[in-house]
Short mmCIF file of N, CA and C in Angstrom, two decimals:
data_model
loop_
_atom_site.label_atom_id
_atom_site.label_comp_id
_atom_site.label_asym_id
_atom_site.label_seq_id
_atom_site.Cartn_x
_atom_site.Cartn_y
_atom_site.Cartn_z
N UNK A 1 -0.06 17.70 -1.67
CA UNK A 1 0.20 16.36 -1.18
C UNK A 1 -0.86 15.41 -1.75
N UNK A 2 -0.56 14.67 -2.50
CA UNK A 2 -1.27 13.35 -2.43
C UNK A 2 -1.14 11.79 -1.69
N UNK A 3 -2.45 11.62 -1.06
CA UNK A 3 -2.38 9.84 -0.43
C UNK A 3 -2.57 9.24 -1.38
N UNK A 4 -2.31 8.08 -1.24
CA UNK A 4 -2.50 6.89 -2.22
C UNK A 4 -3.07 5.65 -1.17
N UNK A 5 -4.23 5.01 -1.54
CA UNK A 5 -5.02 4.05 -0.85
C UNK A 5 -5.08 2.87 -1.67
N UNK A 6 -5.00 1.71 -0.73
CA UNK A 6 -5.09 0.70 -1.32
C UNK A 6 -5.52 -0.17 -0.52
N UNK A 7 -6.24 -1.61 -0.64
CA UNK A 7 -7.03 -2.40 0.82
C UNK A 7 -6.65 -3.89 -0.17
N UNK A 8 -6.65 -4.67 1.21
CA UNK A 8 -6.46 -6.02 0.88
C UNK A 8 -6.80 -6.73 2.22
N UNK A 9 -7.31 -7.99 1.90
CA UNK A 9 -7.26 -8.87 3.29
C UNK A 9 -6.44 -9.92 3.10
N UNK A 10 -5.62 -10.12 4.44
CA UNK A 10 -4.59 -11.61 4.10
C UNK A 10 -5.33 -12.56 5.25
N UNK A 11 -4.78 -13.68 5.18
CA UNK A 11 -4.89 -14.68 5.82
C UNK A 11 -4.66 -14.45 7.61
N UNK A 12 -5.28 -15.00 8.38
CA UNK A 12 -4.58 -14.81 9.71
C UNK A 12 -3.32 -14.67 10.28
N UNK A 13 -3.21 -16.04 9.42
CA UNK A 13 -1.75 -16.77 9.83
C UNK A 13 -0.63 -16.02 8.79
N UNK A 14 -1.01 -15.04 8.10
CA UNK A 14 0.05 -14.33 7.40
C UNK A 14 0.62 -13.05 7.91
N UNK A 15 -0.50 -12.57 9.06
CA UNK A 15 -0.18 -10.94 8.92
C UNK A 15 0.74 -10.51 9.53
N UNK A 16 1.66 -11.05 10.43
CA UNK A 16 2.91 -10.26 10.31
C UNK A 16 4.14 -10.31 9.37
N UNK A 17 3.76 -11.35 8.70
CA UNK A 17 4.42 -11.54 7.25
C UNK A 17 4.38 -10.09 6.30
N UNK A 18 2.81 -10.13 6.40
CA UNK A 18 2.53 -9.24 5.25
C UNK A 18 2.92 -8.04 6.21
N UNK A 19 2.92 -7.79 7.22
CA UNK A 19 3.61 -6.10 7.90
C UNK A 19 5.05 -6.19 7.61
N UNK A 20 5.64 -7.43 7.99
CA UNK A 20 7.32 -7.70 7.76
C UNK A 20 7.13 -7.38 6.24
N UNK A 21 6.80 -7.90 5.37
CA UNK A 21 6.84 -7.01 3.58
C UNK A 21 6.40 -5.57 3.68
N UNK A 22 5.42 -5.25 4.02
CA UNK A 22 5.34 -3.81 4.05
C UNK A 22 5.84 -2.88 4.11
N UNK A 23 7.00 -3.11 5.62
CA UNK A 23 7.77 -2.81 6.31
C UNK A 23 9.27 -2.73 5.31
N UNK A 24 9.60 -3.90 5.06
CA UNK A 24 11.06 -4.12 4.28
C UNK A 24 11.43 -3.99 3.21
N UNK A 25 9.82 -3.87 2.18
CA UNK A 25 10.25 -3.87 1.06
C UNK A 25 9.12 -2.70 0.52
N UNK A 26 8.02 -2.69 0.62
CA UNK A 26 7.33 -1.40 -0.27
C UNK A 26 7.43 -0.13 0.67
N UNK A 27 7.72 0.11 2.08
CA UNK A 27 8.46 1.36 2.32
C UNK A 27 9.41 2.00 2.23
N UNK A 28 10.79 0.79 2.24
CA UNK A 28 11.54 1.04 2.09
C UNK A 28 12.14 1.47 0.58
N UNK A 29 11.24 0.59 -0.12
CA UNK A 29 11.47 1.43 -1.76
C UNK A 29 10.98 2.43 -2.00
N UNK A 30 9.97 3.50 -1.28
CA UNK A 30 9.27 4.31 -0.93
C UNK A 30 10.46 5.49 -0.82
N UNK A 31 11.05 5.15 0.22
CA UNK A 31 11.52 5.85 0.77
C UNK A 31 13.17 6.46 -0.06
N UNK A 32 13.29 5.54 -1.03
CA UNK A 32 14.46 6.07 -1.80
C UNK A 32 14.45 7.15 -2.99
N UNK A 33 13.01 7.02 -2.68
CA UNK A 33 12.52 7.92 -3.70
C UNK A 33 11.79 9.68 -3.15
N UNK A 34 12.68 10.78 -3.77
CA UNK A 34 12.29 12.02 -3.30
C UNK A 34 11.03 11.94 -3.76
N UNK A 35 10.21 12.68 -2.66
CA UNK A 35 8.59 12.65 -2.83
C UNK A 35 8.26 12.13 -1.75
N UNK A 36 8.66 11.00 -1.35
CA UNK A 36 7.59 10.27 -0.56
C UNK A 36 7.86 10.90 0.57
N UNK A 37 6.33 10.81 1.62
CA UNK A 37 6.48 11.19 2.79
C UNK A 37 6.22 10.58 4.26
N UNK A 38 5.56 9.31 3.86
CA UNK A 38 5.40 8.87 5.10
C UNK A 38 4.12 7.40 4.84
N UNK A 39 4.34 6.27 5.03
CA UNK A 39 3.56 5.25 4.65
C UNK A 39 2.72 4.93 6.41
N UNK A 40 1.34 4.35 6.10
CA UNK A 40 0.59 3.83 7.28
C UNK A 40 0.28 2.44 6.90
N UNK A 41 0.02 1.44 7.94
CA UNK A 41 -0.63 0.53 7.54
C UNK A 41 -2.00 0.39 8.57
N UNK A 42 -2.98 0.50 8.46
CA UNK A 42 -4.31 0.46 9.31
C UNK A 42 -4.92 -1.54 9.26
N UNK A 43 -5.15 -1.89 10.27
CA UNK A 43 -5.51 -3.53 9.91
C UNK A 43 -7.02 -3.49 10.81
N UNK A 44 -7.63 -4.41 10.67
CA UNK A 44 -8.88 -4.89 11.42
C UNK A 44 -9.48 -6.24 11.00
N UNK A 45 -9.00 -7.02 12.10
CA UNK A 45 -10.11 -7.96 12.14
C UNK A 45 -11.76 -8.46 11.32
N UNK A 46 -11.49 -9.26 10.29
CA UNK A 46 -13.12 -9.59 9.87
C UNK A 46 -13.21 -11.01 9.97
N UNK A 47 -14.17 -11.26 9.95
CA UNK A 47 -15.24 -12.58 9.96
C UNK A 47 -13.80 -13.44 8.66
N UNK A 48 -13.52 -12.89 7.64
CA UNK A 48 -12.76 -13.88 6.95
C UNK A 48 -11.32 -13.78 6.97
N UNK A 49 -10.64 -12.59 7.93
CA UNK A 49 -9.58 -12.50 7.86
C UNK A 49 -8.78 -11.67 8.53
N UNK A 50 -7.98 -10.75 7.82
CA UNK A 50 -7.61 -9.69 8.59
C UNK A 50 -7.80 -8.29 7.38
N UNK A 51 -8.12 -7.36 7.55
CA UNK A 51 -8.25 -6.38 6.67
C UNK A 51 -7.40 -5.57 6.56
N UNK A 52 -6.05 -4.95 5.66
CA UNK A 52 -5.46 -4.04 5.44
C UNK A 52 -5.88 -2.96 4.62
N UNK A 53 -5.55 -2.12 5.27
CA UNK A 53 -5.72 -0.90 4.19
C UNK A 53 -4.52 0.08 4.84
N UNK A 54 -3.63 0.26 3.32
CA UNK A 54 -2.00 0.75 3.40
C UNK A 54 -2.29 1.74 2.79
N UNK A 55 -1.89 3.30 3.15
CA UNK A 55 -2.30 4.71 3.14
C UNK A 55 -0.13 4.65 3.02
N UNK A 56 0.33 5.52 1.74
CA UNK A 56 1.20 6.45 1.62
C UNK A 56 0.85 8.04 1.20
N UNK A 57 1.63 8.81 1.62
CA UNK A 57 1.51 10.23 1.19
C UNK A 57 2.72 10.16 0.98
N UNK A 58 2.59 11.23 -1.11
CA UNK A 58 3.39 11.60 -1.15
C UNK A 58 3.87 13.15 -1.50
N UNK A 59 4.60 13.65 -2.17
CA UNK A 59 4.47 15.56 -2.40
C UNK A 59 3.92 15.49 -3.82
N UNK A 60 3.70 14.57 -4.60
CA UNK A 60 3.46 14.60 -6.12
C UNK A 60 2.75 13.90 -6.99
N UNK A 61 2.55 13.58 -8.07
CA UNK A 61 2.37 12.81 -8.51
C UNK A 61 3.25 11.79 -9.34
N UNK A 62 4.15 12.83 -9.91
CA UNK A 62 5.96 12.37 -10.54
C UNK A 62 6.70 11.32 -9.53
N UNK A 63 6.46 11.45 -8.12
CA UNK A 63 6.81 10.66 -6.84
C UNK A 63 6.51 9.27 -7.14
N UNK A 64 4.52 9.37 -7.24
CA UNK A 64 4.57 8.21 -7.16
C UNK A 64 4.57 7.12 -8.66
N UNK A 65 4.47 7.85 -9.79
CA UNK A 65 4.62 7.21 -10.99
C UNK A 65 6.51 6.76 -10.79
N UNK A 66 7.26 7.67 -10.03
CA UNK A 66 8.68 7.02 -9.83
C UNK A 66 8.64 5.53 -9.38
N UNK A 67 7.56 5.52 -8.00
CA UNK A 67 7.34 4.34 -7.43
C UNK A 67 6.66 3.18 -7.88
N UNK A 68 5.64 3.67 -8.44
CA UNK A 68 4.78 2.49 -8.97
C UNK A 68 4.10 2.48 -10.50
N UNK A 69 5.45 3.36 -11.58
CA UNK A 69 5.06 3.24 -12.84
C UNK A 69 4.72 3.90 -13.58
N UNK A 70 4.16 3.62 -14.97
CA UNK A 70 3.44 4.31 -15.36
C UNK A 70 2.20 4.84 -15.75
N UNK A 71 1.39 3.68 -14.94
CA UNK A 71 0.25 3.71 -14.73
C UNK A 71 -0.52 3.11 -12.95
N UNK A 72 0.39 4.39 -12.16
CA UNK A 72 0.67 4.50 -10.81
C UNK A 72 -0.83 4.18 -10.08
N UNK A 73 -2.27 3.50 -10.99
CA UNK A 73 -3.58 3.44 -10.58
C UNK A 73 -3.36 2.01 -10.61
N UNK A 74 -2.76 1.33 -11.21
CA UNK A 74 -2.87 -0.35 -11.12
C UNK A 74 -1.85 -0.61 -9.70
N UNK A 75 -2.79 -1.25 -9.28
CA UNK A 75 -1.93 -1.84 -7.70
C UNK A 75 -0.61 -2.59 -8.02
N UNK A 76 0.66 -2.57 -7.74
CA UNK A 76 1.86 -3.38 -7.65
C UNK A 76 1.66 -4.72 -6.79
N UNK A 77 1.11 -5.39 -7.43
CA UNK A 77 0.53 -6.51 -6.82
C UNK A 77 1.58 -8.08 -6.92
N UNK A 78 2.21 -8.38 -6.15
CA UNK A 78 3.82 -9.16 -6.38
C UNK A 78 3.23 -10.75 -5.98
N UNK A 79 3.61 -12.26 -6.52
CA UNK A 79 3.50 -13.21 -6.20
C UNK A 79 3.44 -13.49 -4.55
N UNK A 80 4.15 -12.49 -3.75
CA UNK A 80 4.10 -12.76 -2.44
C UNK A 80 2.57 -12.33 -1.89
N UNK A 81 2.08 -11.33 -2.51
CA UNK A 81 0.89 -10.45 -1.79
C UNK A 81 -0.28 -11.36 -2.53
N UNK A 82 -0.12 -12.07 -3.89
CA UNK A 82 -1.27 -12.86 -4.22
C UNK A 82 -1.03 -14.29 -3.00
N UNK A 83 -0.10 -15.08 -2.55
CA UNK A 83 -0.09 -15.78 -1.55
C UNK A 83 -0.67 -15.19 -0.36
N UNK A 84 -0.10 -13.80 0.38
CA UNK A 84 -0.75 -13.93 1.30
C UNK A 84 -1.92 -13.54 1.88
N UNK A 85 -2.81 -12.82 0.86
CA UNK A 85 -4.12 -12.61 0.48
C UNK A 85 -5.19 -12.93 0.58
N UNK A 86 -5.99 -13.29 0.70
CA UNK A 86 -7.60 -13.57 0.56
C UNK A 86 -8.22 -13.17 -0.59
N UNK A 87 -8.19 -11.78 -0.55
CA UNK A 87 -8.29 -10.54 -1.76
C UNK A 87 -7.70 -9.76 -1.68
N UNK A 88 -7.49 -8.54 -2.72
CA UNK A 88 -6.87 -7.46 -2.70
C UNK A 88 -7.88 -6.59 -4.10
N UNK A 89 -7.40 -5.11 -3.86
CA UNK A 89 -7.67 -4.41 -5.05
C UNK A 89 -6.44 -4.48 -5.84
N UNK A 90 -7.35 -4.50 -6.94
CA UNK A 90 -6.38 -4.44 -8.45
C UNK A 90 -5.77 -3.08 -8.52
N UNK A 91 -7.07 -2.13 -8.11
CA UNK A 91 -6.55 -0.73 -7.91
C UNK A 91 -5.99 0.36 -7.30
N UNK A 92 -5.71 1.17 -7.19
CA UNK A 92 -5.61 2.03 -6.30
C UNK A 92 -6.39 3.21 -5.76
N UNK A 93 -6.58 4.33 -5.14
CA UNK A 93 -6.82 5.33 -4.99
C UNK A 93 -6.12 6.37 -5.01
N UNK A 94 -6.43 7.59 -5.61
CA UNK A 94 -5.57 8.99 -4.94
C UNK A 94 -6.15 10.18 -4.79
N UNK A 95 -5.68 9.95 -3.69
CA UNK A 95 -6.57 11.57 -3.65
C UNK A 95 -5.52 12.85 -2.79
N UNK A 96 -6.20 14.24 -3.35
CA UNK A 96 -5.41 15.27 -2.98
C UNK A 96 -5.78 15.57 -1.82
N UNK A 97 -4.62 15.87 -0.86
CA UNK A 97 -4.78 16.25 0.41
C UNK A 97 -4.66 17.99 0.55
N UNK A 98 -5.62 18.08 1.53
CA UNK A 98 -5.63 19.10 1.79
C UNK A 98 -5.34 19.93 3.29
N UNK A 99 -4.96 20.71 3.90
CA UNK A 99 -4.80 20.92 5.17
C UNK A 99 -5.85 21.65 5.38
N UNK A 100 -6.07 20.70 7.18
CA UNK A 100 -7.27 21.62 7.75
C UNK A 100 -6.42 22.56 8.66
#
């Protein structure tokens, strides 16, 4: 299994926007695709905003280059997510999961 990590902060006044996108459109494209297994979104409160950090697991790595390319380390970063933003990573993370 691999997660895939990624962090961004949006605006106050955006964040159920940005959960309503999360939600409608990068899980659900997630999800049409064999591999994937299950998306999180974790948020917290900062001094400039609101902090996301969106955790998918999937069974592969073929999964997620289905999902996000061919160079599945550059963040899918869409005109909507540079609006509702503050910042974001360009990048991604992945790492192999392991069971305890």
């Amino acid at each position: 299994m691999i997660s895939r990590h990624w962090k961004g902060v949006a605006h106050n006044d955006q964040v159920e926007d940005f959960i309503d996108y999360l939600r409608e459109e990068t899980f659900e494209k997630a999800r049409e695709i064999d591999g994937f297994v299950t998306g999180h979104i974790l948020t917290r409160k900062t001094n400039g905003g609101t902090e996301f950090y969106v955790i998918t697991e999937w069974e592969n790595m073929a999964s997620i280059r289905e999902f996000a390319g061919d160079e599945p380390e550059i963040a899918m970063i869409t005109d909507f997510i540079k609006d509702v933003m503050i910042e974001y990573d360009d990048m991604v993370r992945h790492y192999e999961m392991e069971r305890g």
